[in-house]
């Protein structure tokens, strides 16, 4: 079967309304395209649990800073379509920038504390852009559930907060980060990396593994965990650290000492050359 490609918001809404009337459950998988196996894993998981899976492809200018890579963000819609079909997806919503943000557009969604730290500090306005576009994509696709990757850990917390605060009634599912065999987290931006940088990028994964093993061994002192991770990162001077922290998995607060039962997230971001990389790992006693 071929893919249903929908470009207008009103067509998308009519299709979703009709499907809902038929009693179909709908899942939405928001992406910026240039899909890889990580995205495919979200689609495959959504297909397992829902009758209809709508993948969205939209490179959202609102979530890029003025000096970020919006213009050069990689694009390949034909390849994306093949990946969606192979993952079992049958619908793709690809609106234009004009369709999403016509000249008279004037509403944005701003989220509190959870969006202010980490990515929020280094990418001002990023989460406002993310929340606004995701709310619009939800309004267009009218899903029962939406699938996001743990790769963008803080984003999953921000979206959950928005869905709760605005009573959107959408079930948010978070899917583990898919990695290349080397351990590098898959990302559309990995195409920017030279072969040498791809090797250097493995330092993020080593630092996170080090942090996790300390926690596994019973260390709950935040600074000590962070220092050990930073020591590993220091072994790769090309990686310019923005943050390297351990935080509470649900609130991103950073107590001096974690308790035995806390869910902990280790978060790293920084630049390798011109490419910004982020990665994280979580630990839970349960
Ligand atoms: P993006 O196209 O980068 O905006 O990502 C779209 C969705 O795919 C987001 O929910 C990401 O967290 C998720 N995603 C990106 N990379 C991965 C990965 N390596 N594994 C799992 N999910 C991912």
CSV table of C-alpha atoms and ligand atoms in Angstrom, one decimal:
chain,number,residue,atom,x,y,z
A,1,UNK,CA,0.0,0.0,0.0
A,2,UNK,CA,1.2,3.5,-0.7
A,3,UNK,CA,1.5,6.2,1.8
A,4,UNK,CA,-1.2,8.8,2.3
A,5,UNK,CA,0.5,12.2,2.0
A,6,UNK,CA,-1.4,15.0,3.5
A,7,UNK,CA,-0.3,18.7,3.3
A,8,UNK,CA,-3.1,20.9,4.5
A,9,UNK,CA,-4.2,21.2,8.1
A,10,UNK,CA,-7.9,21.1,7.1
A,11,UNK,CA,-7.5,17.9,5.1
A,12,UNK,CA,-5.6,16.3,8.0
A,13,UNK,CA,-8.4,17.3,10.4
A,14,UNK,CA,-11.1,15.9,8.1
A,15,UNK,CA,-9.2,12.6,7.7
A,16,UNK,CA,-8.6,12.2,11.4
A,17,UNK,CA,-12.2,13.1,12.3
A,18,UNK,CA,-13.5,10.5,9.8
A,19,UNK,CA,-11.1,7.9,11.2
A,20,UNK,CA,-12.1,8.7,14.8
A,21,UNK,CA,-15.8,8.3,13.8
A,22,UNK,CA,-15.0,4.8,12.5
A,23,UNK,CA,-13.6,4.1,16.0
A,24,UNK,CA,-9.9,4.0,14.9
A,25,UNK,CA,-7.3,4.9,17.5
A,26,UNK,CA,-4.7,7.3,16.1
A,27,UNK,CA,-1.1,7.9,17.1
A,28,UNK,CA,1.0,10.8,16.0
A,29,UNK,CA,4.8,10.6,15.6
A,30,UNK,CA,6.2,14.2,15.2
A,31,UNK,CA,9.5,14.5,13.4
A,32,UNK,CA,11.6,17.0,11.5
A,33,UNK,CA,12.3,14.4,8.7
A,34,UNK,CA,15.6,13.0,7.5
A,35,UNK,CA,14.5,9.9,9.2
A,36,UNK,CA,16.7,7.2,10.6
A,37,UNK,CA,16.1,3.9,12.5
A,38,UNK,CA,15.4,5.9,15.8
A,39,UNK,CA,12.4,7.5,14.1
A,40,UNK,CA,11.4,4.2,12.6
A,41,UNK,CA,11.4,2.6,16.1
A,42,UNK,CA,8.9,5.2,17.2
A,43,UNK,CA,6.7,4.5,14.2
A,44,UNK,CA,7.0,0.7,14.7
A,45,UNK,CA,6.0,1.0,18.4
A,46,UNK,CA,3.1,3.2,17.5
A,47,UNK,CA,1.9,0.7,14.8
A,48,UNK,CA,1.8,-2.0,17.5
A,49,UNK,CA,-0.6,-0.2,19.6
A,50,UNK,CA,-2.8,1.9,17.3
A,51,UNK,CA,-4.9,1.5,14.1
A,52,UNK,CA,-3.6,4.6,12.4
A,53,UNK,CA,-0.1,6.1,12.8
A,54,UNK,CA,0.4,9.6,11.4
A,55,UNK,CA,4.1,10.6,11.1
A,56,UNK,CA,4.5,14.3,10.7
A,57,UNK,CA,7.5,15.9,9.0
A,58,UNK,CA,8.0,19.6,9.6
A,59,UNK,CA,11.2,21.5,10.2
A,60,UNK,CA,9.9,24.0,12.6
A,61,UNK,CA,11.6,27.4,12.2
A,62,UNK,CA,10.2,28.5,15.6
A,63,UNK,CA,12.4,26.1,17.6
A,64,UNK,CA,15.7,27.1,16.0
A,65,UNK,CA,17.8,30.0,17.3
A,66,UNK,CA,19.0,32.7,14.9
A,67,UNK,CA,22.5,31.1,14.8
A,68,UNK,CA,21.3,27.5,14.5
A,69,UNK,CA,21.1,25.1,11.6
A,70,UNK,CA,17.5,25.7,10.3
A,71,UNK,CA,18.7,26.5,6.7
A,72,UNK,CA,21.1,23.6,6.5
A,73,UNK,CA,19.0,21.0,8.4
A,74,UNK,CA,19.1,17.9,6.2
A,75,UNK,CA,16.1,17.0,4.0
A,76,UNK,CA,15.1,14.0,2.0
A,77,UNK,CA,11.4,13.4,1.7
A,78,UNK,CA,11.5,10.5,-0.7
A,79,UNK,CA,13.8,8.5,1.6
A,80,UNK,CA,11.6,9.5,4.6
A,81,UNK,CA,8.5,8.1,2.8
A,82,UNK,CA,10.3,4.8,2.2
A,83,UNK,CA,11.3,4.6,5.9
A,84,UNK,CA,7.8,5.3,7.1
A,85,UNK,CA,6.3,2.6,4.8
A,86,UNK,CA,8.9,0.1,5.9
A,87,UNK,CA,8.1,0.8,9.5
A,88,UNK,CA,4.4,0.2,8.8
A,89,UNK,CA,3.2,3.8,8.8
A,90,UNK,CA,0.5,4.6,6.3
A,91,UNK,CA,0.0,8.4,6.8
A,92,UNK,CA,2.4,11.3,6.7
A,93,UNK,CA,1.5,14.9,7.3
A,94,UNK,CA,3.9,17.3,5.7
A,95,UNK,CA,2.6,20.9,6.0
A,96,UNK,CA,4.4,23.9,4.5
A,97,UNK,CA,5.8,26.7,6.7
A,98,UNK,CA,3.1,28.9,5.3
A,99,UNK,CA,0.4,26.4,6.2
A,100,UNK,CA,1.7,26.2,9.8
A,101,UNK,CA,2.6,29.9,10.3
A,102,UNK,CA,0.6,32.1,8.0
A,103,UNK,CA,1.5,35.8,8.2
A,104,UNK,CA,-1.3,36.5,10.7
A,105,UNK,CA,-0.1,33.8,13.1
A,106,UNK,CA,0.3,35.2,16.7
A,107,UNK,CA,0.0,32.5,19.4
A,108,UNK,CA,2.8,30.7,21.2
A,109,UNK,CA,2.9,28.3,24.1
A,110,UNK,CA,5.2,29.1,27.0
A,111,UNK,CA,6.0,26.4,29.6
A,112,UNK,CA,7.4,27.1,33.1
A,113,UNK,CA,10.3,25.7,35.1
A,114,UNK,CA,10.7,22.4,33.3
A,115,UNK,CA,11.6,24.2,30.1
A,116,UNK,CA,14.0,26.8,31.7
A,117,UNK,CA,17.0,24.7,32.6
A,118,UNK,CA,19.5,22.7,30.4
A,119,UNK,CA,18.3,23.0,26.7
A,120,UNK,CA,16.2,26.0,27.7
A,121,UNK,CA,19.3,27.9,28.9
A,122,UNK,CA,21.4,27.2,25.9
A,123,UNK,CA,18.6,27.4,23.3
A,124,UNK,CA,16.4,30.3,24.4
A,125,UNK,CA,12.9,30.1,22.9
A,126,UNK,CA,13.5,26.5,21.8
A,127,UNK,CA,10.8,24.9,23.9
A,128,UNK,CA,8.3,27.6,23.2
A,129,UNK,CA,8.8,26.7,19.5
A,130,UNK,CA,8.6,23.0,20.3
A,131,UNK,CA,5.5,23.3,22.4
A,132,UNK,CA,3.7,25.5,19.9
A,133,UNK,CA,4.4,23.3,16.9
A,134,UNK,CA,3.5,20.1,18.8
A,135,UNK,CA,0.2,21.6,20.0
A,136,UNK,CA,-0.5,22.6,16.3
A,137,UNK,CA,0.4,19.1,15.1
A,138,UNK,CA,-1.9,17.6,17.7
A,139,UNK,CA,-4.7,19.9,16.7
A,140,UNK,CA,-4.2,18.8,13.1
A,141,UNK,CA,-3.8,15.1,13.6
A,142,UNK,CA,-6.2,14.7,16.6
A,143,UNK,CA,-4.3,11.7,18.1
A,144,UNK,CA,-5.1,9.5,21.1
A,145,UNK,CA,-1.4,9.1,21.7
A,146,UNK,CA,1.9,10.5,20.6
A,147,UNK,CA,5.4,8.9,20.5
A,148,UNK,CA,8.6,10.7,21.4
A,149,UNK,CA,12.2,9.6,21.8
A,150,UNK,CA,14.0,9.6,25.1
A,151,UNK,CA,16.9,11.0,23.1
A,152,UNK,CA,15.3,14.4,23.7
A,153,UNK,CA,14.7,13.8,27.4
A,154,UNK,CA,13.8,17.3,28.5
A,155,UNK,CA,11.4,17.6,25.5
A,156,UNK,CA,9.4,14.6,26.7
A,157,UNK,CA,9.0,16.3,30.1
A,158,UNK,CA,8.0,19.6,28.5
A,159,UNK,CA,5.4,17.9,26.2
A,160,UNK,CA,4.0,15.9,29.1
A,161,UNK,CA,3.6,19.1,31.1
A,162,UNK,CA,1.9,20.9,28.3
A,163,UNK,CA,-0.5,18.0,27.7
A,164,UNK,CA,-1.4,17.9,31.4
A,165,UNK,CA,-1.7,21.6,31.9
A,166,UNK,CA,-3.8,22.2,28.8
A,167,UNK,CA,-5.9,19.1,29.4
A,168,UNK,CA,-5.1,17.7,25.9
A,169,UNK,CA,-5.9,14.2,26.9
A,170,UNK,CA,-3.2,12.6,24.7
A,171,UNK,CA,-1.2,9.7,26.0
A,172,UNK,CA,2.5,10.5,25.7
A,173,UNK,CA,4.8,7.5,25.1
A,174,UNK,CA,8.6,7.7,25.4
A,175,UNK,CA,10.7,5.3,23.4
A,176,UNK,CA,14.3,4.4,24.3
A,177,UNK,CA,17.2,6.0,22.4
A,178,UNK,CA,18.3,3.9,19.4
A,179,UNK,CA,22.0,3.8,19.0
A,180,UNK,CA,24.4,2.9,16.2
A,181,UNK,CA,26.5,-0.2,16.8
A,182,UNK,CA,29.3,2.1,18.1
A,183,UNK,CA,26.9,3.4,20.8
A,184,UNK,CA,26.4,6.8,19.2
A,185,UNK,CA,22.8,8.0,19.6
A,186,UNK,CA,21.2,8.1,16.2
A,187,UNK,CA,20.4,11.7,15.1
A,188,UNK,CA,19.6,13.4,11.8
A,189,UNK,CA,22.5,15.8,12.7
A,190,UNK,CA,25.0,12.9,12.7
A,191,UNK,CA,25.4,13.6,8.9
A,192,UNK,CA,27.3,16.7,9.9
A,193,UNK,CA,30.0,14.7,11.6
A,194,UNK,CA,33.2,13.8,9.9
A,195,UNK,CA,34.4,10.2,10.4
A,196,UNK,CA,36.9,11.5,13.0
A,197,UNK,CA,34.2,13.5,14.8
A,198,UNK,CA,32.0,10.4,14.8
A,199,UNK,CA,34.7,8.6,16.8
A,200,UNK,CA,35.1,11.5,19.2
A,201,UNK,CA,31.4,11.6,19.7
A,202,UNK,CA,31.6,8.3,21.5
A,203,UNK,CA,32.9,10.1,24.5
A,204,UNK,CA,29.4,11.2,25.4
A,205,UNK,CA,28.3,7.6,25.7
A,206,UNK,CA,31.4,6.7,27.7
A,207,UNK,CA,30.8,9.5,30.1
A,208,UNK,CA,27.2,8.5,30.6
A,209,UNK,CA,28.1,4.8,31.1
A,210,UNK,CA,30.6,5.9,33.8
A,211,UNK,CA,28.0,8.0,35.6
A,212,UNK,CA,25.5,5.1,35.4
A,213,UNK,CA,28.0,2.6,36.8
A,214,UNK,CA,28.8,4.9,39.7
A,215,UNK,CA,25.1,5.1,40.5
A,216,UNK,CA,24.7,1.4,40.2
A,217,UNK,CA,27.6,1.0,42.7
A,218,UNK,CA,25.7,3.2,45.2
A,219,UNK,CA,27.2,6.6,44.7
A,220,UNK,CA,24.4,9.2,45.1
A,221,UNK,CA,26.5,12.4,45.5
A,222,UNK,CA,25.6,14.5,42.5
A,223,UNK,CA,28.9,16.5,42.2
A,224,UNK,CA,31.0,13.3,42.5
A,225,UNK,CA,29.0,11.6,39.7
A,226,UNK,CA,29.2,14.8,37.5
A,227,UNK,CA,33.0,15.2,38.1
A,228,UNK,CA,33.6,11.6,37.0
A,229,UNK,CA,31.6,12.1,33.8
A,230,UNK,CA,33.4,15.4,33.1
A,231,UNK,CA,36.8,13.7,33.6
A,232,UNK,CA,35.9,11.3,30.8
A,233,UNK,CA,34.7,14.2,28.6
A,234,UNK,CA,38.0,16.0,29.3
A,235,UNK,CA,39.7,13.1,27.5
A,236,UNK,CA,38.2,14.5,24.3
A,237,UNK,CA,39.3,18.1,24.2
A,238,UNK,CA,37.5,18.6,20.9
A,239,UNK,CA,34.2,18.2,22.7
A,240,UNK,CA,33.1,21.6,24.1
A,241,UNK,CA,30.8,20.9,27.0
A,242,UNK,CA,27.7,23.0,27.6
A,243,UNK,CA,26.3,20.9,30.4
A,244,UNK,CA,27.1,17.6,32.0
A,245,UNK,CA,24.8,16.9,35.0
A,246,UNK,CA,22.9,14.4,37.0
A,247,UNK,CA,19.3,15.4,37.8
A,248,UNK,CA,16.0,14.1,39.1
A,249,UNK,CA,14.3,12.2,36.2
A,250,UNK,CA,10.9,13.8,36.7
A,251,UNK,CA,11.6,17.4,37.6
A,252,UNK,CA,15.3,18.0,36.4
A,253,UNK,CA,16.0,19.4,39.9
A,254,UNK,CA,19.6,18.9,41.1
A,255,UNK,CA,19.8,17.9,44.8
A,256,UNK,CA,23.3,17.6,46.3
A,257,UNK,CA,22.5,14.0,47.2
A,258,UNK,CA,20.0,11.7,45.5
A,259,UNK,CA,18.0,9.2,47.5
A,260,UNK,CA,18.1,5.4,46.9
A,261,UNK,CA,14.7,5.5,45.2
A,262,UNK,CA,15.2,8.6,43.1
A,263,UNK,CA,14.9,8.2,39.3
A,264,UNK,CA,18.1,9.9,38.0
A,265,UNK,CA,18.8,11.2,34.5
A,266,UNK,CA,22.3,12.0,33.3
A,267,UNK,CA,22.4,14.7,30.7
A,268,UNK,CA,25.2,15.9,28.4
A,269,UNK,CA,25.2,18.5,25.7
A,270,UNK,CA,27.9,20.4,23.8
A,271,UNK,CA,29.6,21.0,20.5
A,272,UNK,CA,31.9,18.8,18.4
A,273,UNK,CA,33.2,21.3,15.8
A,274,UNK,CA,30.1,23.0,14.5
A,275,UNK,CA,27.7,20.1,15.4
A,276,UNK,CA,25.7,20.3,18.6
A,277,UNK,CA,25.2,16.9,20.3
A,278,UNK,CA,23.0,15.9,23.2
A,279,UNK,CA,22.6,12.5,24.9
A,280,UNK,CA,21.3,11.1,28.2
A,281,UNK,CA,20.8,8.0,30.2
A,282,UNK,CA,18.4,7.2,33.0
A,283,UNK,CA,18.7,5.1,36.1
A,284,UNK,CA,15.9,3.8,38.3
A,285,UNK,CA,16.0,1.4,41.2
A,286,UNK,CA,12.7,-0.2,40.0
B,1,LIG,P1,13.6,15.0,15.3
B,1,LIG,O1,13.3,14.6,13.9
B,1,LIG,O2,15.0,15.0,15.6
B,1,LIG,O3,12.8,16.2,15.8
B,1,LIG,O4,13.0,13.7,16.2
B,1,LIG,C1,11.7,13.3,16.1
B,1,LIG,C2,11.5,12.3,17.2
B,1,LIG,O5,12.3,11.2,17.1
B,1,LIG,C3,11.7,12.9,18.6
B,1,LIG,O6,10.7,12.5,19.5
B,1,LIG,C4,13.1,12.4,19.0
B,1,LIG,O7,13.3,12.3,20.3
B,1,LIG,C5,13.0,11.0,18.3
B,1,LIG,N1,14.3,10.5,18.1
B,1,LIG,C6,15.4,11.2,17.6
B,1,LIG,N2,16.5,10.4,17.6
B,1,LIG,C7,16.2,9.2,18.2
B,1,LIG,C8,16.9,8.0,18.5
B,1,LIG,N3,18.2,7.9,18.3
B,1,LIG,N4,16.2,7.0,19.1
B,1,LIG,C9,14.8,7.2,19.4
B,1,LIG,N5,14.1,8.3,19.1
B,1,LIG,C10,14.8,9.3,18.5
